[in-house]
Coordinates of C-alpha atoms and ligand atoms in Angstrom, one line a residue:
M1 CA 91.5 54.0 56.7
V2 CA 95.2 54.3 55.1
E3 CA 97.9 54.6 57.6
E4 CA 98.8 58.6 58.4
R5 CA 100.9 60.2 56.4
K6 CA 102.0 56.9 54.5
P7 CA 101.7 58.4 50.0
V8 CA 98.6 57.2 48.7
T9 CA 99.0 54.9 46.5
V10 CA 97.0 53.0 43.3
Y11 CA 96.8 50.1 45.4
D12 CA 95.2 51.4 48.4
L13 CA 92.6 53.1 46.8
V14 CA 91.8 49.1 45.1
Q15 CA 92.2 47.8 49.1
M16 CA 89.8 50.8 49.8
K17 CA 87.5 50.1 47.5
Q18 CA 87.6 46.0 48.7
R19 CA 86.9 46.9 52.8
G20 CA 84.6 49.2 51.5
E21 CA 86.4 52.1 52.8
R22 CA 85.1 55.4 51.2
I23 CA 87.9 57.3 49.0
V24 CA 88.1 61.3 49.4
V25 CA 88.4 63.4 46.5
L26 CA 88.7 67.3 46.4
T27 CA 89.6 69.7 43.0
C28 CA 92.2 71.3 44.6
Y29 CA 94.7 74.2 42.3
D30 CA 97.3 75.8 45.0
A31 CA 100.2 74.7 47.5
L32 CA 98.6 76.6 50.4
F33 CA 95.0 74.3 49.9
A34 CA 97.1 71.6 49.5
R35 CA 98.6 71.5 52.2
L36 CA 94.9 72.5 54.6
L37 CA 93.4 69.6 52.3
D38 CA 96.1 66.8 53.2
A39 CA 96.5 67.8 56.2
S40 CA 92.5 67.5 57.1
G41 CA 93.5 63.5 55.5
V42 CA 92.0 63.9 51.7
D43 CA 93.3 60.8 49.8
I44 CA 93.4 62.2 46.6
L45 CA 93.7 66.0 45.1
L46 CA 92.3 66.1 42.0
V47 CA 94.0 69.1 39.9
G48 CA 91.3 69.1 37.9
D49 CA 91.0 71.5 34.6
S50 CA 87.8 72.9 36.3
V51 CA 90.4 75.7 37.2
N52 CA 89.9 77.2 34.3
Q53 CA 86.8 77.7 35.3
V54 CA 86.8 78.1 38.8
L55 CA 90.2 80.0 39.5
A56 CA 91.1 81.4 35.2
G57 CA 87.4 82.8 34.8
A58 CA 86.8 81.2 31.5
E59 CA 83.3 79.6 30.6
T60 CA 85.0 75.9 30.3
T61 CA 87.2 73.5 30.6
L62 CA 88.1 73.3 27.1
S63 CA 90.5 76.5 27.0
A64 CA 92.4 74.9 29.6
T65 CA 96.7 74.7 28.4
L66 CA 99.0 72.3 28.7
D67 CA 101.4 75.4 30.4
Q68 CA 98.7 75.5 32.9
M69 CA 98.2 72.0 34.4
I70 CA 101.7 72.0 35.2
Y71 CA 102.2 75.0 37.0
H72 CA 99.1 74.5 38.7
T73 CA 100.2 71.1 39.3
K74 CA 103.6 71.8 40.0
I75 CA 102.7 74.2 43.3
V76 CA 99.6 71.3 44.8
R77 CA 102.3 68.5 45.1
R78 CA 104.7 71.0 46.7
G79 CA 101.2 70.8 49.3
A80 CA 100.8 66.9 49.5
E81 CA 102.1 65.1 52.2
R82 CA 100.7 61.7 51.9
A83 CA 96.9 62.6 49.3
M84 CA 97.8 61.2 46.0
V85 CA 97.6 63.7 43.4
V86 CA 96.1 64.1 40.0
C87 CA 96.3 65.9 37.0
D88 CA 93.7 66.9 34.3
M89 CA 95.3 66.0 31.1
P90 CA 92.9 69.2 29.2
F91 CA 91.7 68.6 25.9
L92 CA 93.5 67.5 22.7
T93 CA 96.9 66.4 24.7
Y94 CA 96.0 62.9 24.7
Q95 CA 92.7 62.5 22.3
V96 CA 95.5 62.7 18.9
S97 CA 96.8 59.2 19.8
P98 CA 99.2 57.5 21.8
A99 CA 102.2 58.7 21.4
E100 CA 101.4 62.1 21.9
A101 CA 99.6 60.6 25.1
I102 CA 102.7 59.3 26.2
K103 CA 104.7 62.8 25.6
N104 CA 102.1 64.8 27.4
C105 CA 101.6 63.1 30.2
G106 CA 105.1 62.0 30.2
R107 CA 105.8 65.8 30.6
V108 CA 103.4 65.9 33.3
M109 CA 104.7 63.0 35.3
A110 CA 108.3 64.4 35.2
E111 CA 107.7 68.2 35.8
T112 CA 105.4 68.4 38.3
G113 CA 105.6 64.2 40.3
C114 CA 102.2 64.2 40.2
H115 CA 101.1 60.5 40.8
S116 CA 98.8 60.5 38.0
V117 CA 96.9 61.8 35.4
K118 CA 93.4 61.8 34.1
L119 CA 91.2 61.0 31.0
E120 CA 88.1 61.8 30.0
G121 CA 86.2 59.3 27.2
G122 CA 85.4 55.7 27.1
R123 CA 86.2 53.1 24.7
P124 CA 87.4 55.0 22.2
L125 CA 90.2 56.3 24.6
A126 CA 91.1 52.3 25.7
A127 CA 94.8 51.5 23.5
T128 CA 96.1 54.9 24.3
V129 CA 95.2 54.6 28.4
R130 CA 96.5 51.0 27.6
A131 CA 99.9 52.4 25.5
L132 CA 100.3 55.2 28.9
V133 CA 100.4 51.8 32.0
D134 CA 102.3 50.2 29.6
V135 CA 105.2 53.3 29.9
G136 CA 104.0 53.3 33.5
I137 CA 101.8 56.4 33.6
P138 CA 99.2 55.5 36.1
V139 CA 95.7 56.0 34.5
M140 CA 92.2 57.8 36.3
G141 CA 89.3 57.6 33.6
H142 CA 86.6 59.7 33.3
L143 CA 82.7 59.3 31.4
G144 CA 79.5 59.9 31.8
L145 CA 79.5 64.1 31.7
T146 CA 82.7 64.5 30.6
P147 CA 83.2 68.3 30.3
Q148 CA 85.6 68.5 28.0
S149 CA 82.6 67.1 25.4
V150 CA 79.9 69.8 26.6
H151 CA 79.0 71.3 23.5
A152 CA 78.5 67.5 21.8
L153 CA 76.7 65.8 25.1
G154 CA 74.2 69.5 24.3
G155 CA 75.3 70.8 28.3
Y156 CA 75.9 69.9 31.7
R157 CA 73.2 67.2 31.7
V158 CA 72.9 64.0 33.3
Q159 CA 74.5 60.9 30.9
G160 CA 72.8 57.4 30.7
R161 CA 69.0 57.6 31.6
D162 CA 68.0 55.7 28.6
E163 CA 69.0 52.2 28.1
K164 CA 71.6 52.7 25.3
T165 CA 73.2 55.2 26.8
A166 CA 73.0 53.3 29.8
E167 CA 74.7 50.3 28.6
R168 CA 77.2 52.1 26.7
L169 CA 78.3 53.7 29.6
K170 CA 78.6 49.8 31.3
D171 CA 81.1 48.9 28.4
D172 CA 83.1 52.4 28.4
A173 CA 83.9 51.5 31.6
K174 CA 84.6 47.6 31.6
A175 CA 86.5 49.1 28.4
L176 CA 88.6 51.2 30.8
E177 CA 88.8 48.7 33.6
D178 CA 91.0 46.2 31.4
A179 CA 92.9 48.9 29.8
G180 CA 94.5 49.1 33.3
A181 CA 92.8 52.7 34.3
F182 CA 93.3 52.6 38.5
A183 CA 89.9 54.3 39.7
I184 CA 86.9 55.7 37.4
V185 CA 85.7 59.0 38.1
L186 CA 81.5 59.4 37.3
E187 CA 80.2 63.0 37.0
L188 CA 76.4 63.5 36.4
V189 CA 75.4 59.3 36.2
P190 CA 72.1 58.8 37.8
A191 CA 72.6 56.7 41.2
P192 CA 71.0 53.3 40.1
L193 CA 73.2 53.4 37.1
A194 CA 76.5 54.2 38.9
S195 CA 76.0 51.3 41.9
Q196 CA 75.8 48.8 38.4
I197 CA 78.8 50.4 37.4
T198 CA 80.9 50.2 40.9
K199 CA 79.9 47.0 41.0
A200 CA 80.7 45.3 37.5
L201 CA 84.1 47.2 38.8
T202 CA 87.2 46.3 40.6
I203 CA 88.8 49.2 40.7
P204 CA 87.3 51.8 42.5
T205 CA 84.3 54.5 40.9
I206 CA 84.7 58.5 42.3
G207 CA 81.3 60.0 41.8
I208 CA 80.1 63.2 41.4
G209 CA 77.0 63.9 40.8
A210 CA 76.2 60.1 40.6
G211 CA 74.7 59.1 43.9
P212 CA 76.0 57.2 47.6
A213 CA 77.3 54.0 46.2
C214 CA 80.2 54.8 44.5
D215 CA 82.9 53.9 46.4
G216 CA 84.4 57.7 46.7
Q217 CA 83.5 61.5 46.0
V218 CA 84.8 64.3 44.3
L219 CA 83.8 68.1 44.2
V220 CA 84.8 71.6 43.6
L221 CA 86.6 72.3 46.1
H222 CA 85.1 76.1 45.7
D223 CA 81.6 74.5 45.2
M224 CA 82.0 72.7 48.5
L225 CA 83.6 75.7 51.0
G226 CA 80.4 78.1 49.0
L227 CA 83.4 79.9 47.9
N228 CA 82.4 79.8 44.7
D229 CA 78.4 81.0 45.5
R230 CA 77.7 81.8 41.8
F231 CA 77.6 77.9 40.6
G232 CA 74.3 75.8 42.2
A233 CA 74.2 72.5 41.7
K234 CA 72.3 69.7 43.1
F235 CA 75.3 67.4 43.9
V236 CA 76.8 70.4 45.1
K237 CA 76.9 70.0 49.3
R238 CA 78.3 73.1 50.1
Y239 CA 79.7 72.8 54.0
A240 CA 80.5 76.1 54.6
A241 CA 79.4 79.7 53.1
L242 CA 83.1 81.3 52.6
A243 CA 82.6 84.0 49.6
E244 CA 80.2 85.6 52.5
E245 CA 82.8 85.7 55.2
V246 CA 85.4 87.2 52.2
R247 CA 82.7 89.7 52.0
E248 CA 82.5 90.9 55.3
A249 CA 85.7 90.9 56.1
V250 CA 86.8 92.7 52.5
Q251 CA 83.7 95.5 53.7
L252 CA 84.8 95.6 57.6
Y253 CA 88.5 96.0 56.3
A254 CA 87.5 98.3 53.4
A255 CA 85.5 100.5 56.3
E256 CA 88.3 100.2 59.3
V257 CA 91.3 101.8 56.2
R258 CA 88.5 104.4 55.2
E259 CA 87.9 105.5 59.1
G260 CA 91.6 105.9 59.8
R261 CA 90.7 102.6 62.3
Y262 CA 93.0 100.7 60.7
P263 CA 96.0 100.2 61.5
G264 CA 95.0 100.0 65.2
P265 CA 98.2 101.3 67.7
E266 CA 98.6 97.0 67.8
H267 CA 99.3 96.9 64.7
S268 CA 102.2 99.7 64.9
F269 CA 105.7 100.2 64.6
P270 CA 106.9 102.5 67.2
K271 CA 110.0 103.4 66.5
Ligands
LIG301 O1 87.7 69.3 36.0 C1 88.1 69.0 37.2 O2 87.0 69.1 39.0 C2 86.3 67.0 37.6 C3 86.4 66.8 38.7 C4 84.6 67.8 38.7 C5 85.5 65.8 38.0 O3 86.8 66.7 36.5

């Protein structure tokens, strides 16, 4: 276990892998949840561009903007004391050129106070990852199902099922490690392949739908809390049923307001 309240660094994560300690990651989009998750011992708060779907109601992550990610990362950072805060860089803010990636990731680091950024992509992105690491920006990679490429991948489907794509994923992971990435998210990858990649790397892998052998796990917070009950996927375990609780609480409130039972004397000021 990383010592309580000491901020989690990229070095801690590599040591956790070496010690066989699992890394706990959740997405987070605001200060209130950041405080709760941080106090619960979550190691990394990922300000995912999934905020565009989960909170903003968009179909995909593709329309997430830099300003949107900066806003959410800033408010998550306010609630984080120990957890590392990672900002997911939105579509086309890092793919055009290494220079533009440095400008945009640098802006995110400077304006939000986050500790690192996450980029989607493998070997073709390695030069950009190297350029960012060289200017002091820690980079988390993201391979497998990369949601910003959902249309090119033909939907949200498991990646690396055949030998050719499995080999490509292994090569991508090695290229990211060689370029200086400090960790790699593996999304929707068969468990045996994720296990092979995890064993081949010295940096940690963080799985989502990638089986139990990864060095850490990440889930979308609102999915695992059962708040976003419209999304169901095999890999999501619901640890609570908050959508149901919210509906019940709001229905009770509405009934009490309509029947004049709320507010009662205990909620009112006599003078
Ligand atoms: O945007 C996101 O929430 C993510 C995680 C699912 C890894 O990238």
